[in-house]
Amino acid sequence: MAKYNWPHQEAKRITSRTRKKDTEIIFETGYGPSGLPHIGTFAEVARTTFVMNAFRLANPDKDFKLIAFSDDMDGLRNIPDNVPNHDVLKPHLGASLSSVPDPYQEAHSYSANMNQRLRNFLDHYGFDYEFRSSTECYKNGVFNDGLKTIMDHYDDIRNLFINTISPDKRDAWSPFFPVCDQCGKINTTTVTAVHPSSYELSYHCNKNDGEVKSCSYQGQTSILNGQAKVGWKVDWALRWHVFGVDYEMHGKDLIDSSTLSSKICSILGTKPPINYKYELFLDEQGAKISKKIGNGVSMEQWQAYAPVEALLLFLLEDPNKARRMGLALLPTLVDNYLKALRTEDQSRETSALWFINQISERTIKNLQASDVTYSLLVNVAENLHDGDAELLYDYAIKYDAGIADNEDLFRRLCEHVIRYTRDMEAAGVIPKVKPEATELFPQLLELRDALQNQYKQGEATPEILQTTVFDIAKQHELNARDWFKFLYQSLLEKNQGPRLGSLFAMLGQERVIKLFSDAVERNQVMTG
């Protein structure tokens, strides 16, 4: 489909740029380890990999690699809400993330823990990348020649940059941030003099910002070997210059930054890379996903609750459209993947499944027509109350024996569903709701009796049961949307749910009648 063709279009742009390049083509993604890695972090690697696979298809003789870069020398500006031991971190505010203690006490530093979490996730799914640490690149001298070039073009870069900031900040601006020799912080220092011939700086540790405190030390230091770093917009250009980056994606919030970094890269004497702008991820309420707040879905949660292939499909679909994601929406996102397995041609290079299969090591067959969905399995699991993935699979395969053709997928899906259902019920992520239309209660009892009759006659197929639900609405001239909403609220304590005929068929008579009995009991409590 055309909506999955964008990686091929990007591959054409890169091919045009690098046609005469004999060395490796360099793709890059950047990541700030100031908080727990989330799906937005993973997304850049996955989407860039989509483009790389399209590029490989068009250029089988070209060598290329992906650099996954961690900005772990940046200072810790604030403490994310979703990490522990704030009292341990607070004294280190303003210090480089690689020198801040690990709040989980699992690694040698804050950023080492966050970096490892990202790498574990990428490695688990077999992504091909080369990890680079900002701290290591600075301290090991990888950036030294680039830093010298920045110093050599100090005035040109400064004059370009200060036109983008407010006049009151211009006098104090410098591309360099020295690491204070006394307190070790990086967000607290101000450059007071530049010494180009020796590639050194004089500085004052005098900037305080909220809980970030300076120590008032004054000194002189080299710009080399990790004793100073450059601000991130200059740092972005430094990376492109030193690594020879040809392609990098970024969110729409970084458009102006990308433009400025590209100009700085040109000053350094290197052609800036091709950039691709994507829209941001939003949570269920439409707020931007934030590492500090910890909203959205974490990568650990995706591993526990859903197949990565469903995540890859979500990331492949229209990067230029803001996408909502969250734990409550996860069943729908997985169901979109199952739908693709039923409708997409895996062999077509513009198919979503073709791109997913280039990353996923699993071979998943196309599904036959079936309404076994993640959402349906969640609702069945909620009514089993025993957390048994094997039992859930037994229910599913008795309902539709065809899923045995993809037994591995559906067994994994049942395991995901059991974990998701258990944790979401415990956390109250999907709150229970009460029915709004209690005047429809007589029709609810009528439906119960009609369903019981279907079970007794041995005619409890999904289609017949679904028709029975509709027949009650027709007989009483009920609005179908209101009727189904009332049923979901009364029987499942939700505003929406799976196809009821399928749910009733999979659960069986005993558990379905229990649903109705529980609804009767709740109604009696509600009406007194």
Coordinates of C-alpha atoms in Angstrom, one line a residue:
M1 CA 0.0 0.0 0.0
A2 CA 1.1 3.5 -0.7
K3 CA 1.2 4.5 3.0
Y4 CA 4.1 2.1 3.6
N5 CA 6.1 3.4 0.7
W6 CA 7.8 6.3 2.5
P7 CA 11.0 4.3 3.4
H8 CA 11.5 3.6 -0.3
Q9 CA 11.1 7.3 -1.0
E10 CA 13.7 8.1 1.6
A11 CA 16.0 5.5 0.2
K12 CA 15.8 7.3 -3.2
R13 CA 16.9 10.6 -1.5
I14 CA 19.9 8.9 0.1
T15 CA 20.8 7.1 -3.1
S16 CA 20.9 10.4 -4.9
R17 CA 23.1 12.0 -2.3
T18 CA 25.6 9.2 -1.9
R19 CA 25.8 7.9 -5.5
K20 CA 29.4 9.0 -5.8
K21 CA 30.4 8.1 -2.3
D22 CA 32.9 5.2 -2.0
T23 CA 33.0 4.9 1.8
E24 CA 30.3 3.6 4.2
I25 CA 26.9 5.3 4.2
I26 CA 26.3 6.5 7.8
F27 CA 22.8 6.5 9.4
E28 CA 22.5 8.0 12.9
T29 CA 19.9 8.1 15.7
G30 CA 20.3 10.2 18.8
Y31 CA 19.0 9.4 22.3
G32 CA 19.1 11.4 25.6
P33 CA 19.4 9.0 28.6
S34 CA 18.0 11.5 31.1
G35 CA 15.1 9.2 31.8
L36 CA 13.8 5.6 31.1
P37 CA 13.9 4.8 27.4
H38 CA 10.4 4.8 25.9
I39 CA 8.8 3.9 22.6
G40 CA 9.8 7.3 21.1
T41 CA 13.5 6.3 21.7
F42 CA 13.0 2.9 20.0
A43 CA 11.0 4.5 17.2
E44 CA 13.9 6.3 15.6
V45 CA 16.0 3.2 15.5
A46 CA 13.1 1.1 14.0
R47 CA 12.1 3.8 11.5
T48 CA 15.7 4.4 10.4
T49 CA 16.1 0.6 10.0
F50 CA 13.0 0.6 7.7
V51 CA 14.8 3.2 5.5
M52 CA 18.1 1.2 5.7
N53 CA 16.4 -1.9 4.5
A54 CA 14.8 -0.1 1.6
F55 CA 18.2 1.4 0.8
R56 CA 19.8 -2.0 0.8
L57 CA 17.2 -3.2 -1.6
A58 CA 18.0 -0.4 -4.0
N59 CA 21.8 -0.5 -3.4
P60 CA 22.9 -4.1 -2.7
D61 CA 26.5 -3.2 -3.3
K62 CA 26.7 -0.3 -0.9
D63 CA 28.1 -0.6 2.6
F64 CA 26.3 1.2 5.4
K65 CA 25.8 1.2 9.2
L66 CA 23.7 2.7 11.9
I67 CA 25.2 4.7 14.8
A68 CA 23.0 4.8 17.9
F69 CA 24.4 7.8 19.8
S70 CA 23.7 8.4 23.5
D71 CA 24.0 12.0 24.8
D72 CA 25.2 10.8 28.1
M73 CA 27.6 13.6 28.8
D74 CA 24.7 16.1 29.0
G75 CA 23.9 17.4 32.5
L76 CA 21.1 16.1 34.6
R77 CA 18.7 19.1 34.7
N78 CA 15.8 17.5 36.6
I79 CA 14.9 14.2 38.1
P80 CA 12.2 12.1 36.3
D81 CA 9.2 11.2 38.3
N82 CA 9.4 7.5 37.5
V83 CA 12.9 6.8 38.8
P84 CA 13.7 6.0 42.5
N85 CA 16.0 7.5 45.1
H86 CA 15.5 11.2 44.3
D87 CA 17.5 12.1 47.5
V88 CA 20.5 10.3 46.0
L89 CA 20.3 12.1 42.7
K90 CA 19.5 15.6 43.9
P91 CA 23.1 16.6 44.9
H92 CA 24.2 15.6 41.4
L93 CA 21.8 17.9 39.5
G94 CA 23.9 19.7 36.9
A95 CA 26.5 16.9 36.6
S96 CA 27.0 14.8 33.5
L97 CA 24.6 11.9 33.3
S98 CA 27.6 9.5 33.1
S99 CA 28.9 10.8 36.5
V100 CA 25.6 10.7 38.3
P101 CA 25.0 7.6 40.5
D102 CA 22.5 5.0 39.2
P103 CA 19.3 5.4 41.2
Y104 CA 18.6 1.7 40.7
Q105 CA 22.1 0.7 42.1
E106 CA 22.6 -1.7 39.1
A107 CA 25.2 0.1 37.1
H108 CA 28.2 2.4 37.6
S109 CA 26.2 5.5 36.6
Y110 CA 22.8 6.9 35.8
S111 CA 23.4 6.9 32.0
A112 CA 25.0 3.5 32.1
N113 CA 21.8 2.0 33.4
M114 CA 19.6 3.9 30.9
N115 CA 22.0 3.0 28.0
Q116 CA 21.9 -0.7 28.9
R117 CA 18.1 -0.7 29.0
L118 CA 18.0 0.7 25.5
R119 CA 20.7 -1.7 24.2
N120 CA 18.9 -4.7 25.8
F121 CA 15.7 -3.9 24.0
L122 CA 17.5 -3.3 20.6
D123 CA 19.6 -6.4 21.0
H124 CA 16.6 -8.5 22.0
Y125 CA 15.1 -7.9 18.6
G126 CA 18.2 -8.2 16.6
F127 CA 18.7 -4.6 15.4
D128 CA 22.0 -4.0 13.7
Y129 CA 23.7 -0.9 15.1
E130 CA 26.9 0.5 16.5
F131 CA 26.5 2.1 19.9
R132 CA 28.4 5.3 20.6
S133 CA 28.6 7.1 24.0
S134 CA 29.0 10.9 24.0
T135 CA 31.2 10.6 27.2
E136 CA 33.5 8.1 25.6
C137 CA 33.8 10.1 22.4
Y138 CA 34.7 13.2 24.3
K139 CA 37.1 11.6 26.8
N140 CA 38.8 9.3 24.3
G141 CA 39.6 12.1 21.9
V142 CA 37.3 11.0 19.1
F143 CA 35.9 14.6 19.0
N144 CA 39.2 16.4 19.6
D145 CA 39.8 17.4 16.0
G146 CA 36.2 18.5 15.6
L147 CA 36.4 20.5 18.8
K148 CA 39.5 22.3 17.5
T149 CA 37.6 23.1 14.3
I150 CA 34.8 24.6 16.4
M151 CA 37.4 26.7 18.2
D152 CA 39.0 27.7 14.9
H153 CA 35.6 28.9 13.7
Y154 CA 34.5 30.3 17.1
D155 CA 33.3 33.7 15.9
D156 CA 31.5 32.4 12.9
I157 CA 29.5 29.9 14.9
R158 CA 28.9 32.4 17.7
N159 CA 27.6 35.0 15.3
L160 CA 25.3 32.5 13.6
F161 CA 24.0 31.2 16.9
I162 CA 23.3 34.4 18.9
N163 CA 20.9 35.6 16.2
T164 CA 18.6 32.8 17.3
I165 CA 18.5 33.6 21.0
S166 CA 17.2 36.6 23.0
P167 CA 19.5 39.7 23.3
D168 CA 19.9 39.3 27.1
K169 CA 21.6 35.9 26.6
R170 CA 24.0 36.8 23.8
D171 CA 26.9 38.2 25.7
A172 CA 27.3 35.1 27.9
W173 CA 26.8 32.6 25.1
S174 CA 29.6 30.2 24.1
P175 CA 29.4 26.9 22.2
F176 CA 31.5 25.3 25.0
F177 CA 30.5 24.1 28.4
P178 CA 33.5 23.4 30.6
V179 CA 33.3 20.7 33.3
C180 CA 34.0 22.3 36.6
D181 CA 37.3 21.0 38.1
Q182 CA 36.0 21.5 41.6
C183 CA 32.3 20.2 41.7
G184 CA 32.3 18.2 38.4
K185 CA 29.2 19.9 37.1
I186 CA 28.7 21.0 33.6
N187 CA 25.4 22.9 33.6
T188 CA 26.7 25.5 36.0
T189 CA 29.7 26.9 34.2
T190 CA 30.1 30.1 32.2
V191 CA 32.9 30.8 29.7
T192 CA 34.7 34.0 30.7
A193 CA 37.6 33.9 28.2
V194 CA 38.6 32.0 25.1
H195 CA 42.3 31.0 24.4
P196 CA 42.3 29.8 20.8
S197 CA 46.0 29.2 20.4
S198 CA 46.1 26.7 23.3
Y199 CA 42.5 25.4 22.8
E200 CA 41.6 26.4 26.3
L201 CA 38.9 28.3 28.2
S202 CA 38.6 30.3 31.3
Y203 CA 35.4 29.7 33.2
H204 CA 33.4 30.5 36.3
C205 CA 31.1 28.0 38.0
N206 CA 28.4 30.5 38.8
K207 CA 25.0 29.4 37.2
N208 CA 22.2 28.4 39.6
D209 CA 18.9 27.2 38.2
G210 CA 16.3 26.0 40.8
E211 CA 17.9 23.0 42.5
V212 CA 21.0 23.0 40.3
K213 CA 23.7 24.7 42.4
S214 CA 27.1 26.1 41.4
C215 CA 30.2 26.1 43.5
S216 CA 31.7 29.5 42.5
Y217 CA 35.0 28.0 41.4
Q218 CA 37.0 29.8 38.7
G219 CA 39.6 28.1 36.5
Q220 CA 41.1 27.4 33.1
T221 CA 40.7 24.1 31.2
S222 CA 41.3 22.5 27.8
I223 CA 38.4 21.9 25.4
L224 CA 39.8 18.4 24.6
N225 CA 39.5 14.9 26.1
G226 CA 36.3 15.4 27.9
Q227 CA 37.2 18.5 29.9
A228 CA 34.5 20.5 28.1
K229 CA 31.6 19.7 25.7
V230 CA 29.6 21.8 23.3
G231 CA 25.9 22.7 23.6
W232 CA 23.7 20.1 22.0
K233 CA 22.9 22.1 18.8
V234 CA 26.6 22.5 18.2
D235 CA 27.1 18.9 19.4
W236 CA 24.7 17.6 16.8
A237 CA 26.7 19.3 14.1
L238 CA 29.9 18.0 15.6
R239 CA 28.7 14.4 15.4
W240 CA 27.6 14.9 11.7
H241 CA 31.0 16.4 11.0
V242 CA 33.2 13.8 12.8
F243 CA 31.2 10.7 11.8
G244 CA 30.3 11.8 8.3
V245 CA 26.6 11.2 8.9
D246 CA 24.5 11.0 5.7
Y247 CA 21.0 10.5 7.2
E248 CA 19.2 11.2 10.5
M249 CA 15.6 11.5 11.6
H250 CA 14.2 13.9 14.1
G251 CA 10.9 15.0 15.7
K252 CA 9.0 18.1 14.4
D253 CA 10.0 19.9 17.6
L254 CA 13.6 19.9 16.4
I255 CA 13.1 21.5 12.9
D256 CA 14.7 24.8 13.9
S257 CA 17.5 23.0 15.7
S258 CA 18.2 20.8 12.7
T259 CA 18.3 23.9 10.4
L260 CA 20.8 25.6 12.7
S261 CA 23.0 22.5 13.2
S262 CA 23.1 22.0 9.5
K263 CA 24.5 25.5 9.1
I264 CA 27.1 24.9 11.8
C265 CA 28.0 21.6 10.1
S266 CA 28.7 23.5 6.9
I267 CA 30.9 26.0 8.8
L268 CA 32.9 23.1 10.0
G269 CA 33.5 22.1 6.4
T270 CA 31.1 19.1 6.1
K271 CA 27.9 18.6 4.1
P272 CA 25.0 18.2 6.5
P273 CA 23.0 15.0 6.3
I274 CA 19.6 14.4 4.9
N275 CA 17.0 14.9 7.6
Y276 CA 13.5 13.4 7.9
K277 CA 11.0 15.1 10.2
Y278 CA 8.4 13.0 11.9
E279 CA 5.4 13.9 14.2
L280 CA 5.5 13.3 17.9
F281 CA 3.9 10.5 19.9
L282 CA 1.0 11.4 22.2
D283 CA -0.5 9.5 25.2
E284 CA -4.2 8.6 25.4
Q285 CA -5.0 12.2 26.5
G286 CA -3.2 13.7 23.6
A287 CA -0.2 14.9 25.7
K288 CA 3.4 14.6 24.3
I289 CA 5.2 11.5 25.6
S290 CA 7.8 12.6 28.1
K291 CA 10.7 10.7 29.7
K292 CA 10.3 13.0 32.8
I293 CA 6.7 12.1 33.3
G294 CA 6.9 8.6 32.1
N295 CA 3.6 8.6 30.2
G296 CA 2.9 6.5 27.1
V297 CA 4.2 2.9 27.0
S298 CA 7.7 1.8 28.2
M299 CA 9.8 -0.6 26.1
E300 CA 9.7 -3.1 29.0
Q301 CA 5.9 -3.0 28.9
W302 CA 5.8 -3.7 25.2
Q303 CA 8.0 -6.7 25.7
A304 CA 5.7 -8.0 28.5
Y305 CA 2.3 -7.2 26.9
A306 CA 2.6 -7.3 23.1
P307 CA 4.6 -8.8 20.1
V308 CA 7.2 -6.4 18.8
E309 CA 5.8 -6.9 15.3
A310 CA 2.7 -5.0 16.4
L311 CA 4.9 -2.1 17.6
L312 CA 6.9 -2.1 14.3
L313 CA 3.6 -1.8 12.3
F314 CA 2.6 1.1 14.5
L315 CA 5.9 2.8 13.8
L316 CA 5.7 2.2 10.1
E317 CA 2.4 3.8 9.6
D318 CA 2.5 7.5 8.5
P319 CA 5.3 9.1 10.6
N320 CA 4.0 12.5 9.5
K321 CA 0.9 12.1 11.6
A322 CA 0.8 12.5 15.4
R323 CA 0.0 9.1 16.8
R324 CA -1.7 8.3 20.1
M325 CA -0.4 5.4 22.2
G326 CA -0.8 4.2 25.7
L327 CA -1.6 1.1 27.8
A328 CA -5.3 1.4 27.3
L329 CA -4.9 1.6 23.6
L330 CA -2.5 -1.3 23.3
P331 CA -5.1 -3.9 22.4
T332 CA -6.2 -1.9 19.4
L333 CA -2.6 -1.5 18.2
V334 CA -2.0 -5.3 18.4
D335 CA -5.3 -5.9 16.6
N336 CA -4.1 -3.6 13.7
Y337 CA -1.2 -6.0 13.3
L338 CA -3.4 -9.1 13.3
K339 CA -5.6 -7.4 10.7
A340 CA -2.4 -6.8 8.5
L341 CA -1.6 -10.5 8.8
R342 CA -5.0 -11.3 7.4
T343 CA -4.9 -8.7 4.5
E344 CA -1.3 -7.8 3.6
D345 CA 0.9 -9.6 1.0
Q346 CA 4.2 -10.3 2.8
S347 CA 6.2 -10.6 -0.4
R348 CA 5.4 -7.1 -1.7
E349 CA 8.2 -4.6 -0.9
T350 CA 5.7 -1.9 -0.2
S351 CA 3.8 -4.1 2.3
A352 CA 4.0 -3.4 6.0
L353 CA 4.7 -7.1 6.6
W354 CA 7.7 -7.0 4.2
F355 CA 9.3 -4.2 6.3
I356 CA 8.5 -6.0 9.6
N357 CA 9.9 -9.3 8.4
Q358 CA 13.2 -7.6 7.6
I359 CA 13.6 -6.9 11.3
S360 CA 11.7 -9.7 13.0
E361 CA 13.5 -13.0 13.0
R362 CA 10.2 -14.9 13.3
T363 CA 8.4 -16.4 10.3
I364 CA 4.7 -15.6 10.8
K365 CA 2.2 -17.0 8.2
N366 CA -0.6 -14.9 6.9
L367 CA -3.8 -15.5 9.0
Q368 CA -7.0 -16.8 7.6
A369 CA -10.2 -14.9 8.2
S370 CA -10.9 -15.0 11.9
D371 CA -12.1 -12.7 14.6
V372 CA -9.7 -14.0 17.3
T373 CA -8.2 -10.7 18.3
Y374 CA -6.1 -9.3 21.2
S375 CA -9.2 -7.4 22.4
L376 CA -11.3 -10.5 22.4
L377 CA -8.7 -12.5 24.3
V378 CA -8.4 -9.7 26.9
N379 CA -12.1 -9.9 27.6
V380 CA -12.0 -13.7 27.8
A381 CA -9.0 -13.5 30.2
E382 CA -10.8 -11.0 32.4
N383 CA -13.6 -13.6 32.8
L384 CA -11.3 -16.6 33.5
H385 CA -9.9 -15.1 36.7
D386 CA -7.1 -17.7 36.9
G387 CA -4.3 -16.1 34.9
D388 CA -3.6 -19.3 32.9
A389 CA -2.2 -18.6 29.4
E390 CA -2.6 -22.3 28.4
L391 CA -6.3 -22.3 29.4
L392 CA -6.8 -19.1 27.4
Y393 CA -5.2 -20.7 24.3
D394 CA -7.4 -23.7 24.8
Y395 CA -10.5 -21.4 24.7
A396 CA -9.1 -19.7 21.5
I397 CA -8.3 -22.9 19.6
K398 CA -11.7 -24.5 20.5
Y399 CA -13.3 -21.4 19.1
D400 CA -11.2 -21.3 15.9
A401 CA -9.0 -24.3 15.2
G402 CA -7.5 -22.3 12.3
I403 CA -5.2 -20.4 14.6
A404 CA -3.2 -23.6 15.1
D405 CA -1.5 -22.7 11.8
N406 CA 0.2 -19.9 13.7
E407 CA 0.4 -21.7 17.1
D408 CA 3.6 -19.9 18.2
L409 CA 2.1 -16.4 17.5
F410 CA -1.2 -17.2 19.4
R411 CA 0.5 -18.9 22.3
R412 CA 2.7 -15.8 22.7
L413 CA -0.3 -13.6 22.3
C414 CA -2.1 -15.5 25.1
E415 CA 0.9 -15.0 27.4
H416 CA 1.0 -11.3 26.6
V417 CA -2.7 -11.0 27.2
I418 CA -2.6 -12.7 30.6
R419 CA 0.2 -10.4 31.8
Y420 CA -1.5 -7.3 30.4
T421 CA -4.9 -8.2 31.9
R422 CA -3.4 -9.0 35.3
D423 CA -1.3 -5.8 35.5
M424 CA -3.9 -3.5 34.0
E425 CA -6.6 -4.7 36.5
A426 CA -4.1 -4.2 39.4
A427 CA -3.1 -0.7 38.2
G428 CA -6.6 0.5 37.3
V429 CA -5.4 1.6 33.9
I430 CA -8.7 0.7 32.3
P431 CA -11.3 1.9 34.9
K432 CA -14.6 0.1 35.3
V433 CA -17.7 2.1 34.3
K434 CA -21.3 1.8 35.3
P435 CA -24.1 1.6 32.7
E436 CA -25.7 4.9 31.8
A437 CA -29.0 3.5 30.5
T438 CA -30.6 1.5 33.3
E439 CA -34.0 1.7 31.6
L440 CA -32.6 -0.9 29.1
F441 CA -32.2 -3.5 31.9
P442 CA -35.4 -5.5 30.9
Q443 CA -33.9 -5.9 27.4
L444 CA -30.7 -7.2 29.0
L445 CA -32.6 -9.9 30.7
E446 CA -34.4 -10.7 27.5
L447 CA -31.1 -11.1 25.7
R448 CA -29.9 -13.4 28.5
D449 CA -32.9 -15.7 28.0
A450 CA -32.5 -15.6 24.2
L451 CA -28.8 -16.6 24.4
Q452 CA -29.6 -19.4 26.8
N453 CA -32.1 -20.7 24.3
Q454 CA -29.4 -20.6 21.5
Y455 CA -27.0 -22.6 23.7
K456 CA -29.6 -25.2 24.6
Q457 CA -30.4 -25.7 20.9
G458 CA -26.7 -26.1 20.0
E459 CA -26.7 -23.0 17.8
A460 CA -24.2 -20.9 19.7
T461 CA -22.1 -19.8 16.8
P462 CA -20.6 -16.3 16.7
E463 CA -22.8 -15.3 13.9
I464 CA -26.1 -16.6 15.5
L465 CA -25.2 -15.1 18.8
Q466 CA -24.3 -11.7 17.2
T467 CA -27.6 -11.8 15.3
T468 CA -29.5 -12.5 18.6
V469 CA -27.9 -9.3 20.1
F470 CA -29.1 -7.3 17.1
D471 CA -32.6 -8.8 17.1
I472 CA -33.3 -7.6 20.6
A473 CA -32.4 -4.0 19.5
K474 CA -34.6 -4.3 16.4
Q475 CA -37.6 -5.7 18.3
H476 CA -37.5 -2.7 20.7
E477 CA -36.4 -0.2 18.1
L478 CA -33.3 0.6 20.0
N479 CA -30.4 2.7 18.7
A480 CA -27.7 0.1 17.9
R481 CA -24.8 2.2 19.2
D482 CA -26.6 3.0 22.5
W483 CA -27.6 -0.7 22.9
F484 CA -24.1 -2.0 22.4
K485 CA -22.6 0.7 24.7
F486 CA -25.1 -0.3 27.4
L487 CA -24.2 -4.0 26.9
Y488 CA -20.4 -3.3 27.2
Q489 CA -21.0 -1.2 30.3
S490 CA -23.4 -3.8 31.9
L491 CA -21.5 -7.0 31.1
L492 CA -17.9 -5.9 30.8
E493 CA -17.9 -2.6 32.8
K494 CA -16.3 -0.9 29.7
N495 CA -17.4 1.6 27.2
Q496 CA -16.4 -0.6 24.3
G497 CA -15.2 -4.1 23.6
P498 CA -14.9 -7.0 21.2
R499 CA -17.6 -8.4 18.9
L500 CA -20.1 -9.7 21.4
G501 CA -21.1 -12.8 19.4
S502 CA -17.5 -13.9 19.2
L503 CA -17.0 -13.3 23.0
F504 CA -20.2 -15.2 23.9
A505 CA -19.2 -18.1 21.6
M506 CA -15.6 -18.3 23.0
L507 CA -16.7 -18.0 26.7
G508 CA -19.4 -20.6 26.5
Q509 CA -22.8 -20.8 28.2
E510 CA -21.7 -21.1 31.8
R511 CA -19.4 -18.1 31.8
V512 CA -21.7 -16.0 29.7
I513 CA -24.6 -16.5 32.1
K514 CA -22.3 -15.6 34.9
L515 CA -21.6 -12.3 33.1
F516 CA -25.4 -11.6 33.1
S517 CA -25.8 -12.7 36.7
D518 CA -23.0 -10.3 37.8
A519 CA -24.7 -7.5 35.8
V520 CA -28.0 -8.2 37.5
E521 CA -26.3 -8.0 40.9
R522 CA -24.6 -4.7 40.1
N523 CA -27.8 -3.3 38.9
Q524 CA -29.6 -4.2 42.1
V525 CA -26.9 -2.5 44.1
M526 CA -27.0 0.5 41.9
T527 CA -30.8 0.9 42.0
G528 CA -31.1 0.0 45.7

